[in-house]
Amino acid sequence: MRGAARTVAAVLCALALSLFLPATARADSAGGGDLHVAQTLGDRELTFVLRRVTGLPGPLHVDVLTHRGTPAGALRLGAVPAGVAADRAAGAPVGTVTSKASVRLGDEPGTYGTVLDIDRAGPWELVVEDGSRTARIPFVVPGQVTSPPERTVFAGFVAAGVLMLVTLFVAVRARRGSWVLLPASGVVAALATAVTAALLSASLPPPPEPGRDVDATQDNVTDPYAVVRPVSAEHSRPPASLETAAYTARPGERGTLRLDVNDGSTGLPADDLVVHDGALMHLVVIGPAGRLWHLHPARTAPGTYEVQLRLPASGHYAVSAEFARRGGGLQHVRSATGLTVTGRPAPQEGSGKGPDRDAAGANTVPESELAARGTGTRTIDGVPVRLTASPLTAGSAATLTARVGDTATLQPWLGMVGHMIVVGPLSEDDATGPTRLGQAAEQAPVWAHAHSMGGDMSSDMSAHTGGDTGTGHGSGAAHGEEDHAGHGTADPPDTEPDGHGEGAGSMSGLMPLNGDSPADETVAAYGPDVSFVYTFSRPGHYRVWIQAMRDSTVLTIPYVLNVSSGVSGGGEE
């Protein structure tokens, strides 16, 4: 009897401790994985990786991933608590830097890390200073909170254990056996309550996740069940508008482009952008001769983003941005005005000292040489790239496969092995001319985007298309930096899809499972085939840019493709 009592007491102690042990914290994403945020700071295209926080107070490990050609130098990092709280005393440190560190970036591409201290759960900002500007990256450190159903389960088992002890005591000491039925009935009721709560907990919707579904505050992060009741409705928000400030830099001169994101219903700054495909905002700029800039502006103030550009030639540039609002979904917005660069070219900083280099370290070449007409083989930054395609017919799904190099050494970039951006249809003169593509792209009815995550297209692709109002992209987006173009000669058209070959990688290991973090840019094990499936909705000429990372360099491969109407003949030049 004493042994049974000790066993029950031990079980009760374990259940009680499970209720009061300190909660662990996890990193900012919903699955508990690391947070990857791409950021363009001056001439640097960087990826910040915020590793998961495993306990509070505890360290936040921040890794900075650099690309080839990233200038060496130092970054100053700081952790700043954010968000409001019902208790003013709890919100006292808000807006002040509670932890500082520095990272010195080297000349070689790689990972450079540091550690910041996090002392509580809640919304935070990672402040990054490069000496000329300050970027503020929002993130959330949630505490692991026990849900009401879980508390009911624990309480039921604890009550059952206590009543079991009472039952044993009554059975030994009571003279009348019928008294045992009272505590025994309580044991059955407590166990029934615990089991019922456990079974129903799987079907009850969780509360909106602070930082992803609703704005994060210190209160709802600490206990989302106490502030917001579980609901199943969507937390949709209206679309946001994009405004571009005046861009006054001359051709070849570095200038700052400021972007203001405003709420569509109130006109107030929309400061609720969330990390989507590895960045808060993905900016695409298309130049008059078809050169592509794909950058990630820095958040400098609520609803305000800035990026530095060095536009090489006068003319008109089309501008678009892709972002996701908290609880509002993904949105692609094209600037109604774009950019017009005028004036005489400014002296180049690198002139006479080798080729100028862009934010990702790619050699720049005359814009008239950036696009190849049709499929075939060309060389980009010393890497052979062979594009093959099935017949390109409007309204029919086409498979495009780019073999980048000849080994499975591609690196995931922004969570994907490959990105493809499509703009058109365009007239042949606009698609191939050296001066009019920016204006034509701004007016093009179709902007589209497809993702490839390997050579196995049965499971490794997600494609997204857009029409007159912009691009709608389910879960993915193209992101990037300036073109890495070294123009080579194109082979005769090849319209047969390439096989995936021995080295073709798949998405195995790329996507996170069970809350694990996805593979980052340091893993070079994918490709060499990067395949896309896309349906061109209209006939005509299209400008297509394929992007993939190899040897810590993002290669951007531009093409001009001709899509037929399907009435006669092939559709590829």
Coordinates of C-alpha atoms in Angstrom, one line a residue, residues 221-554:
V221 CA 3.2 37.3 -27.0
T222 CA 3.5 36.3 -23.4
D223 CA 0.0 34.7 -23.3
P224 CA -2.0 34.8 -26.5
Y225 CA -4.8 32.8 -24.9
A226 CA -5.4 35.5 -22.3
V227 CA -5.6 38.4 -24.7
V228 CA -7.2 36.9 -27.8
R229 CA -9.7 34.1 -27.7
P230 CA -9.2 31.2 -30.2
V231 CA -11.0 32.1 -33.5
S232 CA -11.1 30.4 -36.9
A233 CA -11.8 33.5 -39.0
E234 CA -9.2 35.0 -41.3
H235 CA -7.4 38.2 -40.1
S236 CA -7.4 39.9 -43.5
R237 CA -6.2 43.4 -43.9
P238 CA -6.7 45.8 -46.9
P239 CA -4.1 46.1 -49.6
A240 CA -1.3 48.6 -49.3
S241 CA -0.2 51.2 -51.7
L242 CA 3.4 51.9 -52.8
E243 CA 4.7 55.4 -53.2
T244 CA 8.2 56.2 -54.6
A245 CA 10.0 59.4 -53.6
A246 CA 11.8 61.5 -56.2
Y247 CA 15.0 59.9 -57.5
T248 CA 17.5 62.6 -58.5
A249 CA 20.8 60.7 -59.0
R250 CA 22.5 61.0 -62.4
P251 CA 23.4 58.0 -64.5
G252 CA 26.2 56.1 -62.9
E253 CA 25.8 58.0 -59.6
R254 CA 24.7 56.2 -56.4
G255 CA 21.3 57.4 -55.3
T256 CA 18.8 56.5 -52.7
L257 CA 15.3 55.3 -53.6
R258 CA 12.8 55.7 -50.9
L259 CA 9.6 53.6 -50.8
D260 CA 6.6 54.4 -48.6
V261 CA 4.0 51.6 -47.9
N262 CA 0.7 53.0 -46.8
D263 CA -2.5 51.2 -45.7
G264 CA -5.1 51.2 -48.4
S265 CA -8.0 52.1 -46.1
T266 CA -6.5 54.7 -43.8
G267 CA -3.5 56.1 -45.7
L268 CA -1.4 55.6 -42.6
P269 CA 2.1 54.0 -42.9
A270 CA 1.7 50.2 -43.1
D271 CA 4.2 48.9 -40.6
D272 CA 3.0 45.4 -40.5
L273 CA 5.1 43.8 -43.3
V274 CA 6.3 40.3 -42.4
V275 CA 9.2 38.3 -43.7
H276 CA 8.1 36.6 -46.9
D277 CA 10.5 34.3 -48.8
G278 CA 13.4 35.6 -46.9
A279 CA 12.8 39.4 -47.0
L280 CA 10.5 42.1 -45.8
M281 CA 10.3 43.5 -49.3
H282 CA 11.5 42.3 -52.7
L283 CA 12.2 45.2 -55.2
V284 CA 12.4 44.7 -58.9
V285 CA 13.8 47.4 -61.2
I286 CA 14.0 46.9 -65.0
G287 CA 16.2 49.3 -67.0
P288 CA 15.6 50.7 -70.5
A289 CA 17.8 48.0 -72.1
G290 CA 16.4 45.1 -70.0
R291 CA 18.9 45.0 -67.1
L292 CA 17.3 43.6 -63.9
W293 CA 17.9 44.7 -60.3
H294 CA 16.4 42.5 -57.7
L295 CA 17.0 44.0 -54.3
H296 CA 15.8 44.0 -50.7
P297 CA 15.2 47.5 -49.3
A298 CA 16.0 48.2 -45.7
R299 CA 13.2 49.2 -43.3
T300 CA 14.4 52.6 -41.9
A301 CA 11.2 53.8 -40.2
P302 CA 7.6 52.6 -39.9
G303 CA 6.3 52.0 -43.4
T304 CA 9.5 53.4 -45.0
Y305 CA 12.0 51.4 -46.9
E306 CA 15.2 52.6 -48.7
V307 CA 17.7 51.1 -51.1
Q308 CA 20.7 52.5 -52.9
L309 CA 20.9 52.2 -56.6
R310 CA 23.5 53.0 -59.2
L311 CA 21.5 53.2 -62.5
P312 CA 24.0 53.2 -65.4
A313 CA 22.1 54.9 -68.1
S314 CA 19.5 57.6 -68.7
G315 CA 16.0 56.5 -69.5
H316 CA 12.9 55.1 -67.9
Y317 CA 13.0 52.3 -65.3
A318 CA 10.0 50.1 -64.3
V319 CA 9.7 49.5 -60.5
S320 CA 7.7 46.9 -58.6
A321 CA 7.7 45.6 -55.1
E322 CA 6.5 42.4 -53.5
F323 CA 5.6 42.1 -49.8
A324 CA 3.2 40.4 -47.4
R325 CA 1.1 42.2 -44.7
R326 CA 0.5 40.6 -41.4
G327 CA -2.8 38.8 -41.7
G328 CA -3.3 40.2 -45.2
G329 CA -1.4 37.9 -47.5
L330 CA 1.0 38.5 -50.3
Q331 CA 0.8 41.6 -52.6
H332 CA 2.7 42.6 -55.7
V333 CA 2.5 46.3 -56.5
R334 CA 3.9 48.1 -59.6
S335 CA 4.8 51.7 -59.3
A336 CA 2.5 53.8 -61.4
T337 CA 5.4 56.2 -62.3
G338 CA 8.6 54.2 -62.2
L339 CA 11.9 56.1 -62.4
T340 CA 13.2 58.4 -65.0
V341 CA 17.0 59.1 -64.9
T342 CA 18.3 62.1 -66.7
G343 CA 21.5 64.0 -67.0
R344 CA 25.1 63.3 -68.0
P345 CA 26.7 60.2 -66.6
A346 CA 28.6 60.6 -63.4
P347 CA 32.2 59.4 -63.1
Q348 CA 32.4 55.7 -62.1
E349 CA 34.2 55.0 -58.9
G350 CA 36.0 51.9 -60.2
S351 CA 36.9 53.3 -63.6
G352 CA 40.4 52.4 -64.7
K353 CA 40.7 49.8 -61.9
G354 CA 39.0 46.8 -63.4
P355 CA 35.3 46.2 -64.0
D356 CA 32.7 47.9 -61.8
R357 CA 30.8 45.5 -59.6
D358 CA 27.3 45.6 -58.4
A359 CA 25.8 44.9 -54.9
A360 CA 26.3 41.2 -55.3
G361 CA 29.8 41.4 -56.8
A362 CA 28.8 40.7 -60.4
N363 CA 30.7 42.1 -63.4
T364 CA 28.6 44.7 -65.3
V365 CA 28.6 44.8 -69.1
P366 CA 26.9 47.0 -71.7
E367 CA 23.2 46.6 -71.3
S368 CA 22.7 45.9 -75.0
E369 CA 24.5 42.5 -74.5
L370 CA 22.4 41.3 -71.5
A371 CA 19.7 39.3 -73.3
A372 CA 20.0 36.1 -75.5
R373 CA 17.3 35.4 -78.1
G374 CA 15.9 32.0 -77.7
T375 CA 17.2 28.9 -75.9
G376 CA 20.7 27.5 -76.1
T377 CA 24.0 27.7 -74.3
R378 CA 25.7 30.9 -73.1
T379 CA 28.2 31.8 -70.4
I380 CA 27.4 33.9 -67.4
D381 CA 30.3 35.0 -65.1
G382 CA 32.3 32.0 -66.5
V383 CA 29.5 29.5 -65.8
P384 CA 28.0 27.7 -68.8
V385 CA 24.2 27.9 -68.8
R386 CA 22.0 25.9 -71.2
L387 CA 18.3 26.7 -71.5
T388 CA 15.9 24.2 -73.0
A389 CA 12.2 24.5 -73.3
S390 CA 9.1 22.6 -74.5
P391 CA 7.1 24.3 -77.3
L392 CA 6.1 27.8 -76.1
T393 CA 2.4 28.2 -77.0
A394 CA 0.0 30.6 -75.4
G395 CA -2.4 28.9 -73.0
S396 CA -0.4 25.7 -72.7
A397 CA 1.9 24.8 -69.9
A398 CA 5.6 24.9 -70.8
T399 CA 8.6 23.5 -69.1
L400 CA 11.8 25.5 -69.1
T401 CA 15.0 23.9 -67.7
A402 CA 18.3 25.8 -67.2
R403 CA 21.3 23.7 -66.6
V404 CA 23.6 25.9 -64.5
G405 CA 27.1 24.5 -64.7
D406 CA 27.6 20.8 -64.8
T407 CA 27.7 19.8 -61.1
A408 CA 25.1 19.7 -58.2
T409 CA 26.6 22.7 -56.5
L410 CA 23.8 25.2 -56.5
Q411 CA 23.0 26.9 -53.3
P412 CA 19.5 27.7 -52.0
W413 CA 18.8 31.4 -52.3
L414 CA 15.9 32.9 -50.3
G415 CA 14.6 29.3 -49.7
M416 CA 14.6 28.3 -53.3
V417 CA 17.0 26.8 -55.8
G418 CA 15.8 28.8 -58.7
H419 CA 13.7 31.9 -59.5
M420 CA 12.2 32.9 -62.9
I421 CA 10.7 36.4 -63.6
V422 CA 8.6 36.9 -66.8
V423 CA 7.5 40.2 -68.3
G424 CA 5.4 40.6 -71.4
P425 CA 4.0 40.2 -74.0
L426 CA 6.1 43.0 -75.7
S427 CA 6.6 44.0 -79.2
E428 CA 9.8 42.7 -80.8
D429 CA 11.3 46.1 -80.9
D430 CA 10.7 46.8 -77.2
A431 CA 11.8 43.3 -76.2
T432 CA 15.1 43.5 -78.0
G433 CA 15.8 47.2 -78.2
P434 CA 18.4 49.1 -76.1
T435 CA 16.3 52.0 -74.9
R436 CA 12.6 51.2 -74.5
L437 CA 12.2 48.1 -72.3
G438 CA 11.7 50.0 -69.0
Q439 CA 8.7 51.9 -70.3
A440 CA 7.3 48.9 -72.1
A441 CA 7.7 46.7 -69.0
E442 CA 5.9 49.2 -66.9
Q443 CA 2.9 48.9 -69.2
A444 CA 3.2 45.1 -69.8
P445 CA 0.0 43.2 -69.0
V446 CA 1.8 40.2 -67.5
W447 CA 4.4 40.1 -64.7
A448 CA 4.9 36.6 -63.5
H449 CA 7.1 34.6 -61.2
A450 CA 7.9 30.9 -60.9
H451 CA 10.0 29.0 -58.4
S452 CA 12.0 25.9 -58.8
M453 CA 13.4 23.9 -55.9
G454 CA 15.2 21.2 -57.9
G455 CA 15.2 19.0 -60.9
D456 CA 12.2 16.8 -59.9
M457 CA 9.3 18.8 -61.2
S458 CA 6.8 16.4 -59.8
S459 CA 7.3 17.9 -56.3
D460 CA 9.9 20.7 -56.6
M461 CA 8.1 23.5 -58.3
S462 CA 5.7 26.2 -57.3
A463 CA 4.6 28.7 -60.0
H464 CA 2.8 31.9 -59.7
T465 CA 1.4 34.2 -62.3
G466 CA 0.0 37.7 -62.5
G467 CA -2.0 39.8 -64.9
D468 CA -2.9 43.4 -65.4
T469 CA -3.0 44.3 -61.8
G470 CA 0.3 42.8 -60.8
T471 CA 1.6 39.5 -59.9
G472 CA -0.1 37.2 -57.5
H473 CA 2.3 34.7 -56.0
G474 CA 0.9 32.1 -53.6
S475 CA 3.8 31.3 -51.3
G476 CA 6.8 32.3 -53.3
A477 CA 8.6 35.3 -54.9
A478 CA 11.7 36.1 -56.8
H479 CA 14.3 38.2 -55.1
G480 CA 17.7 39.2 -56.2
E481 CA 20.4 41.6 -56.9
E482 CA 21.9 43.1 -60.0
D483 CA 22.5 41.1 -63.1
H484 CA 25.5 38.9 -63.2
A485 CA 25.9 38.9 -67.0
G486 CA 28.7 37.9 -69.2
H487 CA 27.3 37.5 -72.6
G488 CA 28.2 34.4 -74.6
T489 CA 27.0 33.0 -77.9
A490 CA 23.7 31.3 -78.1
D491 CA 23.3 27.9 -79.7
P492 CA 20.6 27.2 -82.2
P493 CA 17.1 27.0 -80.7
D494 CA 16.5 23.9 -78.7
T495 CA 12.9 23.3 -77.8
E496 CA 13.1 19.9 -76.3
P497 CA 13.1 19.8 -72.5
D498 CA 16.4 18.7 -71.0
G499 CA 16.5 15.6 -68.8
H500 CA 17.3 16.1 -65.2
G501 CA 20.5 14.1 -65.4
E502 CA 22.5 12.5 -62.7
G503 CA 23.3 15.7 -60.9
A504 CA 19.8 17.0 -60.7
G505 CA 19.0 17.7 -57.1
S506 CA 15.6 17.7 -55.5
M507 CA 14.0 19.6 -52.7
S508 CA 14.9 16.9 -50.3
G509 CA 16.5 18.6 -47.3
L510 CA 15.6 22.1 -48.6
M511 CA 12.2 22.5 -47.0
P512 CA 11.9 22.5 -43.2
L513 CA 10.3 19.6 -41.5
N514 CA 8.8 19.4 -38.0
G515 CA 9.9 22.9 -37.1
D516 CA 13.5 22.5 -38.3
S517 CA 15.2 25.3 -40.1
P518 CA 15.5 25.2 -43.9
A519 CA 18.9 24.8 -45.6
D520 CA 20.6 28.1 -46.0
E521 CA 23.0 29.5 -48.6
T522 CA 26.0 27.7 -47.1
V523 CA 24.7 24.4 -48.5
A524 CA 25.9 23.8 -52.1
A525 CA 24.2 20.5 -53.0
Y526 CA 21.5 21.2 -55.6
G527 CA 21.1 21.3 -59.3
P528 CA 22.6 21.6 -61.9
D529 CA 19.1 21.5 -63.5
V530 CA 16.7 24.3 -62.5
S531 CA 13.3 23.6 -64.0
F532 CA 10.2 25.7 -64.1
V533 CA 6.6 25.1 -65.3
Y534 CA 4.8 28.2 -66.5
T535 CA 1.8 28.9 -68.8
F536 CA 2.2 32.0 -71.0
S537 CA -1.3 33.5 -71.2
R538 CA -0.8 35.5 -74.4
P539 CA 1.3 35.2 -77.5
G540 CA 4.2 37.6 -78.1
H541 CA 7.7 38.3 -77.0
Y542 CA 8.6 38.0 -73.4
R543 CA 11.6 39.0 -71.4
V544 CA 12.6 36.2 -68.9
W545 CA 15.2 36.3 -66.2
I546 CA 16.3 33.1 -64.5
Q547 CA 18.2 33.4 -61.2
A548 CA 20.2 30.8 -59.3
M549 CA 23.1 30.9 -56.8
R550 CA 26.4 29.2 -57.4
D551 CA 29.8 29.7 -55.7
S552 CA 28.2 32.4 -53.5
T553 CA 27.2 34.4 -56.6
V554 CA 23.6 34.9 -57.7

